[in-house]
Coordinates of N, CA, C and O in Angstrom, one line a residue:
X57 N -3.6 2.3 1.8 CA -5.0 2.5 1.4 C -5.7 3.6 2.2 O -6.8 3.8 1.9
X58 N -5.1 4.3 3.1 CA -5.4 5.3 3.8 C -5.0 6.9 3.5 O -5.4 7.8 4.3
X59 N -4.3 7.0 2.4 CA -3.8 7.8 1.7 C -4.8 8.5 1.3 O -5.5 7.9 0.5
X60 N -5.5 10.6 1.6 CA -6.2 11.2 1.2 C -6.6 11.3 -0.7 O -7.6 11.4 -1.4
X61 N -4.7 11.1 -0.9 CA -4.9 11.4 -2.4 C -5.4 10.3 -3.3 O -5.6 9.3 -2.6
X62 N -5.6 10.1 -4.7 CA -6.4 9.4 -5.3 C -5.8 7.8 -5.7 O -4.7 7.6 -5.4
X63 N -6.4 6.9 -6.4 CA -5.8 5.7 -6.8 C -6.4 5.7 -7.7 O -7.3 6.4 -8.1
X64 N -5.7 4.7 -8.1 CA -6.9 3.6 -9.8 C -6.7 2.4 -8.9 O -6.1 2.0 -8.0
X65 N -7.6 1.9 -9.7 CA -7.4 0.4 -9.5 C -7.4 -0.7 -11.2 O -8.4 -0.5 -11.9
X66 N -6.5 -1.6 -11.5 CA -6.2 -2.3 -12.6 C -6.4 -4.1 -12.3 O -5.8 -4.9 -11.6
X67 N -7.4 -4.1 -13.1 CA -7.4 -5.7 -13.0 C -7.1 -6.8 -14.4 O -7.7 -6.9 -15.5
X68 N -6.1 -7.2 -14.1 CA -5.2 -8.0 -15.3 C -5.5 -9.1 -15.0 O -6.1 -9.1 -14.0
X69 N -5.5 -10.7 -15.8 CA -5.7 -12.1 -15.5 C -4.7 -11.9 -14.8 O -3.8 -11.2 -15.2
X70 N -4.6 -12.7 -13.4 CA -3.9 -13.3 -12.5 C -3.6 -12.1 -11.3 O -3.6 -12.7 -10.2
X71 N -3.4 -10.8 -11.3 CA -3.6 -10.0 -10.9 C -4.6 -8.5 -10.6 O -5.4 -8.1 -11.4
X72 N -4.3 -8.0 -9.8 CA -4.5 -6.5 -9.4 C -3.8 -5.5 -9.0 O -3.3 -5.5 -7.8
X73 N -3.6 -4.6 -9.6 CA -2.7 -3.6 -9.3 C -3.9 -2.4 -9.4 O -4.9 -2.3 -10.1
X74 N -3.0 -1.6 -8.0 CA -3.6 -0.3 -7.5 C -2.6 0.6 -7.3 O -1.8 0.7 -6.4
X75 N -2.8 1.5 -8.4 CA -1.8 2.8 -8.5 C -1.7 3.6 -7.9 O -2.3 4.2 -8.8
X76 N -1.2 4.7 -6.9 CA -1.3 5.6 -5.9 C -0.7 6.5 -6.6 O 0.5 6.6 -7.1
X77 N -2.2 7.7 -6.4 CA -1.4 9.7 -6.9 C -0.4 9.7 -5.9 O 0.5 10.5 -6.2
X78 N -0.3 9.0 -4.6 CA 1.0 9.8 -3.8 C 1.9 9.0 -4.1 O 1.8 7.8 -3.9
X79 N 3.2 9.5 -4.7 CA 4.4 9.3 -4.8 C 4.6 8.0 -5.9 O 5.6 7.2 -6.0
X80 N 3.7 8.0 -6.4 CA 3.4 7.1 -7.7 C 3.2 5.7 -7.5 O 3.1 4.9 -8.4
X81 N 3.2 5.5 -6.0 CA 3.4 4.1 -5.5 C 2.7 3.1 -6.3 O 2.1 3.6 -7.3
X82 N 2.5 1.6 -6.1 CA 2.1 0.7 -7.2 C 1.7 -0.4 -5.8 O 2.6 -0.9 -5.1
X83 N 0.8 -0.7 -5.6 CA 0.4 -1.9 -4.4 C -0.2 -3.3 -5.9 O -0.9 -2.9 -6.9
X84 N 0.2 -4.6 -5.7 CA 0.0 -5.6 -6.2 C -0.9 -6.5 -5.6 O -0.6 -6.6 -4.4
X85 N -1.8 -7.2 -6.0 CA -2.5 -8.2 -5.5 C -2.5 -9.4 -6.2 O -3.2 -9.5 -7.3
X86 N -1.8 -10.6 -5.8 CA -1.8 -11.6 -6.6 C -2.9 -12.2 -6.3 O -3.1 -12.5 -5.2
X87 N -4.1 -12.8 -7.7 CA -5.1 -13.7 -7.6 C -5.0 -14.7 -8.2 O -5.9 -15.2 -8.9
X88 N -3.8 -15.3 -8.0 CA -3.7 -16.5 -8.7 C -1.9 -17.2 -9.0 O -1.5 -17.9 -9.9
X89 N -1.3 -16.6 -7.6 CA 0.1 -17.6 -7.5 C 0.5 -17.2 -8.8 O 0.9 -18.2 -9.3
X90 N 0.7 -16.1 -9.6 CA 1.4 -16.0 -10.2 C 2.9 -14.7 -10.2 O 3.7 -14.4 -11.1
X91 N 2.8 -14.0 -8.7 CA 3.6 -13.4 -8.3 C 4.3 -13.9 -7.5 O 3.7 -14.7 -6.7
X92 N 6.0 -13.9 -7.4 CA 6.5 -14.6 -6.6 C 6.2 -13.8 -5.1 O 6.1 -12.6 -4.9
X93 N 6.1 -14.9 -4.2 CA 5.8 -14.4 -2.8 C 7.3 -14.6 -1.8 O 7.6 -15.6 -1.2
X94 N 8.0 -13.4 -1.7 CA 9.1 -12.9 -1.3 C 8.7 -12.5 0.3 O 7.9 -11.7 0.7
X95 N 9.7 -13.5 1.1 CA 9.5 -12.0 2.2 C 10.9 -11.8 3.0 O 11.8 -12.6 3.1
X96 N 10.9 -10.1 3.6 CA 12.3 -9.8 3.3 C 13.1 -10.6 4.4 O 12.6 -11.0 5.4
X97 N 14.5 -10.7 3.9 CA 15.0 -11.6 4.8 C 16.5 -11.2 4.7 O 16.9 -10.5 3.7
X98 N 17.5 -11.8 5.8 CA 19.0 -11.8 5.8 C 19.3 -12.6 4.4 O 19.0 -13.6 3.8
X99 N 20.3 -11.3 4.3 CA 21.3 -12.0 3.1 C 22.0 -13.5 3.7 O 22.3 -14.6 3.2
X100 N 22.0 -13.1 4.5 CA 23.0 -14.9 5.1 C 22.4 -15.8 4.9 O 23.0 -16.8 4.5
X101 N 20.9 -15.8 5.0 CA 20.1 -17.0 5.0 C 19.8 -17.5 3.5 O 19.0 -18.4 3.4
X102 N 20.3 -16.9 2.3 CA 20.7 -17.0 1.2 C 21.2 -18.3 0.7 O 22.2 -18.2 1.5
X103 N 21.4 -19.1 0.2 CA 22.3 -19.6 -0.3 C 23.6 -19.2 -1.0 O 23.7 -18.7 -2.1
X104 N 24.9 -19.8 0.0 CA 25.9 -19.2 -0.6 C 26.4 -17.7 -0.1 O 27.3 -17.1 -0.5
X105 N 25.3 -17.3 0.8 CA 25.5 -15.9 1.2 C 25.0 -15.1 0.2 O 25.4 -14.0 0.4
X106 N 24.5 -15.2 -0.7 CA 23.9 -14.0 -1.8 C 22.6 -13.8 -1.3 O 21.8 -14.7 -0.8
X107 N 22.3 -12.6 -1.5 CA 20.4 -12.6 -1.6 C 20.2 -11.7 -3.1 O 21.0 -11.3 -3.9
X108 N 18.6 -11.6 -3.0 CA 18.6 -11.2 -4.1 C 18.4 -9.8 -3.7 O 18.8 -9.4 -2.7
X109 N 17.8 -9.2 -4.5 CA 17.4 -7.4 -4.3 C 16.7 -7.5 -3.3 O 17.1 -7.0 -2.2
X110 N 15.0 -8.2 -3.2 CA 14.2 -8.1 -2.8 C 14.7 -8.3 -0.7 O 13.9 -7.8 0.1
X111 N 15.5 -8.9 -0.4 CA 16.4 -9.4 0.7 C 17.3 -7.9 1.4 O 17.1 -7.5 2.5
X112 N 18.1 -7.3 0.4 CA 18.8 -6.5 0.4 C 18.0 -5.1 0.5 O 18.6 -4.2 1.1
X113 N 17.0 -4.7 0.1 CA 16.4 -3.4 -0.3 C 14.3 -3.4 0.3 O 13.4 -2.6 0.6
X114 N 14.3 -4.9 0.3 CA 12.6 -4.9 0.9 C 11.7 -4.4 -0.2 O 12.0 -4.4 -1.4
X115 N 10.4 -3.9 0.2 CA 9.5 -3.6 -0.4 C 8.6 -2.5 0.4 O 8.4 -2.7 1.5
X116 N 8.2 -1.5 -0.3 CA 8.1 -0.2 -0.2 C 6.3 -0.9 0.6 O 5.8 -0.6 1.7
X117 N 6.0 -1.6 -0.1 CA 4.7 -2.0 0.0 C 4.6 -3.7 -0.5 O 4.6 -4.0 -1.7
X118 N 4.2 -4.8 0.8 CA 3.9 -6.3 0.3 C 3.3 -6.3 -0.5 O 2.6 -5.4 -0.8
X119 N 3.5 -7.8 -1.4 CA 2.6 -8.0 -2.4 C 1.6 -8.6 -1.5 O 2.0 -9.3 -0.5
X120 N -0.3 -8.4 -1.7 CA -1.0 -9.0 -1.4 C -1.5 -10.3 -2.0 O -1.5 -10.2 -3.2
X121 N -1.9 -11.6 -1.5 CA -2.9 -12.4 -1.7 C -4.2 -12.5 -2.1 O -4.8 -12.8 -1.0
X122 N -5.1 -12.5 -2.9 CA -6.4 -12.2 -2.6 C -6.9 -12.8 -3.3 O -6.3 -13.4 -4.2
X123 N -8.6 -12.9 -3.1 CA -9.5 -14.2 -3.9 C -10.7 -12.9 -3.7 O -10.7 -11.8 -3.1
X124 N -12.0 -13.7 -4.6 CA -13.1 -12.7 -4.8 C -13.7 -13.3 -4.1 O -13.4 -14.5 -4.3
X125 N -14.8 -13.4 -3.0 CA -15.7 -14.1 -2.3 C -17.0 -13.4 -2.6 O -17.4 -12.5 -1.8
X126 N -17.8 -13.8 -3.8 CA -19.0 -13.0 -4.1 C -18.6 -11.5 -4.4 O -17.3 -11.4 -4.3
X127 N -19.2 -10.4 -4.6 CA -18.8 -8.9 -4.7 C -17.9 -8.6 -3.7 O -17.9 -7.4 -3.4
X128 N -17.0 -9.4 -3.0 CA -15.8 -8.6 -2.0 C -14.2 -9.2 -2.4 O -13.7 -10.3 -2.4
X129 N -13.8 -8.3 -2.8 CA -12.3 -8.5 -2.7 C -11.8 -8.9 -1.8 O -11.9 -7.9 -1.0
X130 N -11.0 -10.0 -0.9 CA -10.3 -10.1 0.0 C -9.0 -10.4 -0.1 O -8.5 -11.4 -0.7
X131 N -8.3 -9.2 0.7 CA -7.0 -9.4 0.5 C -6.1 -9.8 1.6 O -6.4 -9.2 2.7
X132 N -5.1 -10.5 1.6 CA -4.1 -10.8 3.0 C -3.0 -10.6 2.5 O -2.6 -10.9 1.3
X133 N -2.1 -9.6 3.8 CA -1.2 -9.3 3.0 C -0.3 -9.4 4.9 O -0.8 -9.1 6.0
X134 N 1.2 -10.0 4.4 CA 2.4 -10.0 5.1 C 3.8 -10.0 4.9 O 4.3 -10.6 3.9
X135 N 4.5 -9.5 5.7 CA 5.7 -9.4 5.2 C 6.7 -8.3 5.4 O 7.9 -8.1 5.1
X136 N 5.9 -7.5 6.2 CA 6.2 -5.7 6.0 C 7.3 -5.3 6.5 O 7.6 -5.4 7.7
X137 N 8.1 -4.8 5.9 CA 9.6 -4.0 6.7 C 9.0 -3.0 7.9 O 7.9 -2.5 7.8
X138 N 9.8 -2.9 8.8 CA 9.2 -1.9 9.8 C 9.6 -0.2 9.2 O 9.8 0.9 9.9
X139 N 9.6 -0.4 8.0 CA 9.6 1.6 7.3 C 8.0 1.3 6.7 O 7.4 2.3 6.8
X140 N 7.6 0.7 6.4 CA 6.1 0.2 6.1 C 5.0 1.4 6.5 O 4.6 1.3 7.7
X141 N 4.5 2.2 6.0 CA 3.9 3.2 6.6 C 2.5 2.9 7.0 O 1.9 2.6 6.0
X142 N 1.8 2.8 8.3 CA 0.7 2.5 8.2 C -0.3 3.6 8.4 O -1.3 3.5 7.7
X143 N -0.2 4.9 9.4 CA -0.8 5.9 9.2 C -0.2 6.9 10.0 O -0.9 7.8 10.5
X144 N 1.2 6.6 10.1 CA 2.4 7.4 10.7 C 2.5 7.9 12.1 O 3.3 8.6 12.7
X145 N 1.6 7.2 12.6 CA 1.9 6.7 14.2 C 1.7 5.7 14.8 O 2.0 5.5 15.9
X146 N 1.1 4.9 14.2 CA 1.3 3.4 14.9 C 2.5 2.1 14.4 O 2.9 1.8 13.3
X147 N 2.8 1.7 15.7 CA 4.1 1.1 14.8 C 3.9 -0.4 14.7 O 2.7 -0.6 15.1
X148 N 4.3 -1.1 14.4 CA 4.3 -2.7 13.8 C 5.5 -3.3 13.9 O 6.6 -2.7 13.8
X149 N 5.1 -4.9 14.3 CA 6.0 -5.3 14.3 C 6.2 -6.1 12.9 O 5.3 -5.8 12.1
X150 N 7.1 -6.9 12.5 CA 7.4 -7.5 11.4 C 6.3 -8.9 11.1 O 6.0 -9.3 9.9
X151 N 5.9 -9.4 12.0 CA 4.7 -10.5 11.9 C 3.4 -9.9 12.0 O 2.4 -10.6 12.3
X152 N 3.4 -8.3 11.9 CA 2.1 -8.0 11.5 C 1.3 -8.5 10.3 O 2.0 -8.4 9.2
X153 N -0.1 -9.1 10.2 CA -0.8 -9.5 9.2 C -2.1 -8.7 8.9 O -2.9 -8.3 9.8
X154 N -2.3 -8.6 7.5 CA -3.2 -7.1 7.2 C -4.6 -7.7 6.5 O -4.1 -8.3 5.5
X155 N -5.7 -7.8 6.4 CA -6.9 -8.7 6.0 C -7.9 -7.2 5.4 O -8.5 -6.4 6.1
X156 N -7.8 -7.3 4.2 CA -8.7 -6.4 3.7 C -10.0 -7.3 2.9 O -10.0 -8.3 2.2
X157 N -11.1 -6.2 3.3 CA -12.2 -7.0 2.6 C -12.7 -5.6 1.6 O -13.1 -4.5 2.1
X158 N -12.8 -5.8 0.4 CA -13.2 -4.5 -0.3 C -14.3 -5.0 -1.3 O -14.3 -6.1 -1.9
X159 N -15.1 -4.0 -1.3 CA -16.5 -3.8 -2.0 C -17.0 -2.9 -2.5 O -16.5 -1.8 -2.2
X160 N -18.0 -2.8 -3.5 CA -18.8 -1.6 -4.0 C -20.0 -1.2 -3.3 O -21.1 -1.4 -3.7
X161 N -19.7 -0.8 -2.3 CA -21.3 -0.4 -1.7 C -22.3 0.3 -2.7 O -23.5 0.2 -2.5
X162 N -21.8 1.0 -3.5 CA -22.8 1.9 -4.3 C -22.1 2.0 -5.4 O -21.0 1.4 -5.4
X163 N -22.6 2.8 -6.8 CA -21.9 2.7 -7.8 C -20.7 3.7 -7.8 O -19.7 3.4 -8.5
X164 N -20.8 4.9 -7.1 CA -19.4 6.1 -6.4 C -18.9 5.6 -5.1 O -17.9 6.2 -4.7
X165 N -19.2 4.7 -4.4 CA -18.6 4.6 -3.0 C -17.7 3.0 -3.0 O -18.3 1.9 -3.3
X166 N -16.6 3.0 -2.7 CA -16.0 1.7 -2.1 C -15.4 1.6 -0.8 O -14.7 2.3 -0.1
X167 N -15.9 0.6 -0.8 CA -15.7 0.7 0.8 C -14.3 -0.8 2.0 O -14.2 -1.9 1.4
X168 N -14.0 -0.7 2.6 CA -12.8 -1.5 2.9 C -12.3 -1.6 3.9 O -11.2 -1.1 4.2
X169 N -13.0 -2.2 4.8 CA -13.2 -2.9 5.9 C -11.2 -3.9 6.5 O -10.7 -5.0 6.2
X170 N -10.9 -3.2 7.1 CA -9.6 -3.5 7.5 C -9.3 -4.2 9.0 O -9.8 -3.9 10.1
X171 N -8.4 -5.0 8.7 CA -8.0 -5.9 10.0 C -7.5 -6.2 10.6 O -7.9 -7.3 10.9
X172 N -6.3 -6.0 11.2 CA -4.8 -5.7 11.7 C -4.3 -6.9 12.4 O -5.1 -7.2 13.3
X173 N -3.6 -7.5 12.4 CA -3.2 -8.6 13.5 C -1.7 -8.1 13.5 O -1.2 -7.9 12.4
X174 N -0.7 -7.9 15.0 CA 0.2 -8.0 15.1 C 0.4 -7.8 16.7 O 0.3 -6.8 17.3
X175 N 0.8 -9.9 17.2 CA 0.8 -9.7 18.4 C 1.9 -8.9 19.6 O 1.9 -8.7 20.8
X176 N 2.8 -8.8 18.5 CA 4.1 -7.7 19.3 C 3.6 -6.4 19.8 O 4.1 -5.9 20.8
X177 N 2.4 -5.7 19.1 CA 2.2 -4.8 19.2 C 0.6 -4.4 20.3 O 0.6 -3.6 21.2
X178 N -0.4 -5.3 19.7 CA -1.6 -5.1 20.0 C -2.1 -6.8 21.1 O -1.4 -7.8 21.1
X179 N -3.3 -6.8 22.0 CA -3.3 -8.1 22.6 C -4.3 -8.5 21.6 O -4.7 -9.6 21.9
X180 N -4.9 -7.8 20.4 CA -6.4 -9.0 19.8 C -5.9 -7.6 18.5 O -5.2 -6.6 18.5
X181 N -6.9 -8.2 17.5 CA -6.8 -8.0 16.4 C -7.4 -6.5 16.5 O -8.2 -6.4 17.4
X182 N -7.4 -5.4 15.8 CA -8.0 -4.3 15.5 C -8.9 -4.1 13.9 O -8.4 -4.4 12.8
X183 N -9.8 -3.7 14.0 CA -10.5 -3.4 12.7 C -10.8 -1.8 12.5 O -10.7 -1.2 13.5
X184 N -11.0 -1.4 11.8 CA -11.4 -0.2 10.9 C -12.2 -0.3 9.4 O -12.2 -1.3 8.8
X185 N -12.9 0.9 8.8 CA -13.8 0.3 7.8 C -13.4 2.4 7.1 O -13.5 3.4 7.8
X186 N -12.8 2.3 5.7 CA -12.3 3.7 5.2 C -13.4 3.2 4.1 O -13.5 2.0 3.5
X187 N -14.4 4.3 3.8 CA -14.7 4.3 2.6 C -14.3 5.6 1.4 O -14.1 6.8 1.8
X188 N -14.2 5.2 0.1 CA -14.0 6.1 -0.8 C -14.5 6.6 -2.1 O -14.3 6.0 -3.1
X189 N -15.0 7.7 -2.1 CA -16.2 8.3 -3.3 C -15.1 8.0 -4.6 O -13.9 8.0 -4.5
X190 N -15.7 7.8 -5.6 CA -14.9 7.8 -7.3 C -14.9 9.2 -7.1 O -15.6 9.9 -6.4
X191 N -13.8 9.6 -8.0 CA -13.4 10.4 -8.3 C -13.2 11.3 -10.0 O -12.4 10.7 -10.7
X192 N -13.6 12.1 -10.4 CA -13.1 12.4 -11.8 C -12.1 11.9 -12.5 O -11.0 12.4 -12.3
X193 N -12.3 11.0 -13.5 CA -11.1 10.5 -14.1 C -10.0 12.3 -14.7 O -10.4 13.2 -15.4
X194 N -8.6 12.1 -14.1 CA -7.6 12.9 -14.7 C -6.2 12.2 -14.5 O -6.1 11.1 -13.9
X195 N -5.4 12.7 -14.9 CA -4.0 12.4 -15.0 C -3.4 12.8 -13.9 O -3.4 14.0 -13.7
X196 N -3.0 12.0 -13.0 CA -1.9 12.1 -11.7 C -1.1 13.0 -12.1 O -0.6 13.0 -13.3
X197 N -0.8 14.2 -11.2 CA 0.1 15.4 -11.3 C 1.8 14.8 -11.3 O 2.2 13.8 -10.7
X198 N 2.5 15.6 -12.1 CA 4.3 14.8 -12.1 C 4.5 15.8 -10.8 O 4.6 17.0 -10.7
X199 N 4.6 14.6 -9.7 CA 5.4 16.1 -8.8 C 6.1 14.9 -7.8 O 5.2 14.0 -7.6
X200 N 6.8 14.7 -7.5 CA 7.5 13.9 -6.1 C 7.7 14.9 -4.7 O 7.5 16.1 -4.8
X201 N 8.3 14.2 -3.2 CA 8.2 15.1 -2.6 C 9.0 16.4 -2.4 O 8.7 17.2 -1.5
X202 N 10.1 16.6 -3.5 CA 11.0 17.4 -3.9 C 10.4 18.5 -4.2 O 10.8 19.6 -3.7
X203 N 9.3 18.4 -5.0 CA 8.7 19.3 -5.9 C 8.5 20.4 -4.9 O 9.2 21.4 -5.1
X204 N 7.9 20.4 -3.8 CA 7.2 21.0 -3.0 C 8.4 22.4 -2.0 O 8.2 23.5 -1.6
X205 N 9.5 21.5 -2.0 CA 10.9 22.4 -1.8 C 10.7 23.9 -2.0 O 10.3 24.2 -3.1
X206 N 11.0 24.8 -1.2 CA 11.5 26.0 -1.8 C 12.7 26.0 -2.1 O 13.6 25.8 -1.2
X207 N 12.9 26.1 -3.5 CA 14.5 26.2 -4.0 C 15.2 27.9 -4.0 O 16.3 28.2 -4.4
X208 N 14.0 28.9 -3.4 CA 15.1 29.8 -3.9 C 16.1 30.4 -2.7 O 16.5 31.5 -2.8
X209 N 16.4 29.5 -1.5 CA 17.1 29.9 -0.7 C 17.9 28.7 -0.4 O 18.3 28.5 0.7
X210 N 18.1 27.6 -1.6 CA 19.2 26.3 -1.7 C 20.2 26.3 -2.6 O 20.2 26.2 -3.9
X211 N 21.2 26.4 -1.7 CA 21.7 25.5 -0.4 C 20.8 26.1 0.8 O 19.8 26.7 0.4
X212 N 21.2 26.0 2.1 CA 20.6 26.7 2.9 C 22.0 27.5 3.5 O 23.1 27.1 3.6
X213 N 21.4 28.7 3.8 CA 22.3 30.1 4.0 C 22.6 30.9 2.7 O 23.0 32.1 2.8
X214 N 22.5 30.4 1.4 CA 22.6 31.1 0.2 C 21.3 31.9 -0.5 O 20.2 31.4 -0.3
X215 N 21.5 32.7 -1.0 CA 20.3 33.2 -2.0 C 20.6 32.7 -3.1 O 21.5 31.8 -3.2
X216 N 19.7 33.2 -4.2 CA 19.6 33.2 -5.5 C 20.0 34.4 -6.1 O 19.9 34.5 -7.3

């Protein structure tokens, strides 16, 4: 949620989903126990030794928890693989727990008051508060981080 570039936000019965311009990412918010709640783990501890994908491969981003408390969204979310990006220099441990409280302060601004708990890392909890203006509704650009590549000297040592 700290990401300069743009989102949507989608609200379905039982759910919320928030779309990210960067890298097309997809964050979930279950409001209502209808997402399974996975968190990643050893294949061994499987039954039978199998795991499923979710065991084997993780999650780019936890599914969140959340309930409406009057006009604020609140979300709890855990589970995080340590590739988990939080703002590319602080690190986390795996029992980090993330408490967002989100609101419309105004009819262009939202705002999202954040809460960090992970005792591996920090001795007491940390907060922060990111707000974000609406934006022009348009179409998310097709580009991944490829796009950006200069291809006309690849391989490297070759021309074109």
């Amino acid at each position: 949620m700290i990401t300069p570039e743009r989102f949507r936000i989608w609200q379905r019965p039982g759910v919320i989903m928030i779309q990210f311009e960067w890298n097309r990412l997809y964050r979930q918010i279950d409001m209502g126990g209808l997402i399974p709640q996975r968190r990643v783990g050893a294949l061994a501890s499987s039954p039978g030794g199998q795991g499923d994908d979710e065991a084997l491969v993780g999650r780019a981003i936890p599914i969140a928890k959340g309930q409406w408390e009057g006009d604020t969204l609140v979300m709890n979310t855990e589970g995080f693989s340590d590739h988990t990006l939080i703002d590319d220099l602080v690190p986390h441990g795996y029992d980090m727990k993330l408490t967002e409280r989100i609101r419309l302060r105004d009819s262009d601004t939202l705002e999202n008051r954040i809460t960090i708990q992970d005792p591996e890392f920090f001795t007491k909890p940390w907060q922060t508060m990111v707000s974000y203006k609406r934006q022009p509704d348009a179409v998310f650009p097709e580009r991944v981080c490829l796009d950006t590549l200069n291809l006309e000297h690849w391989p490297p040592g070759k021309g074109r």
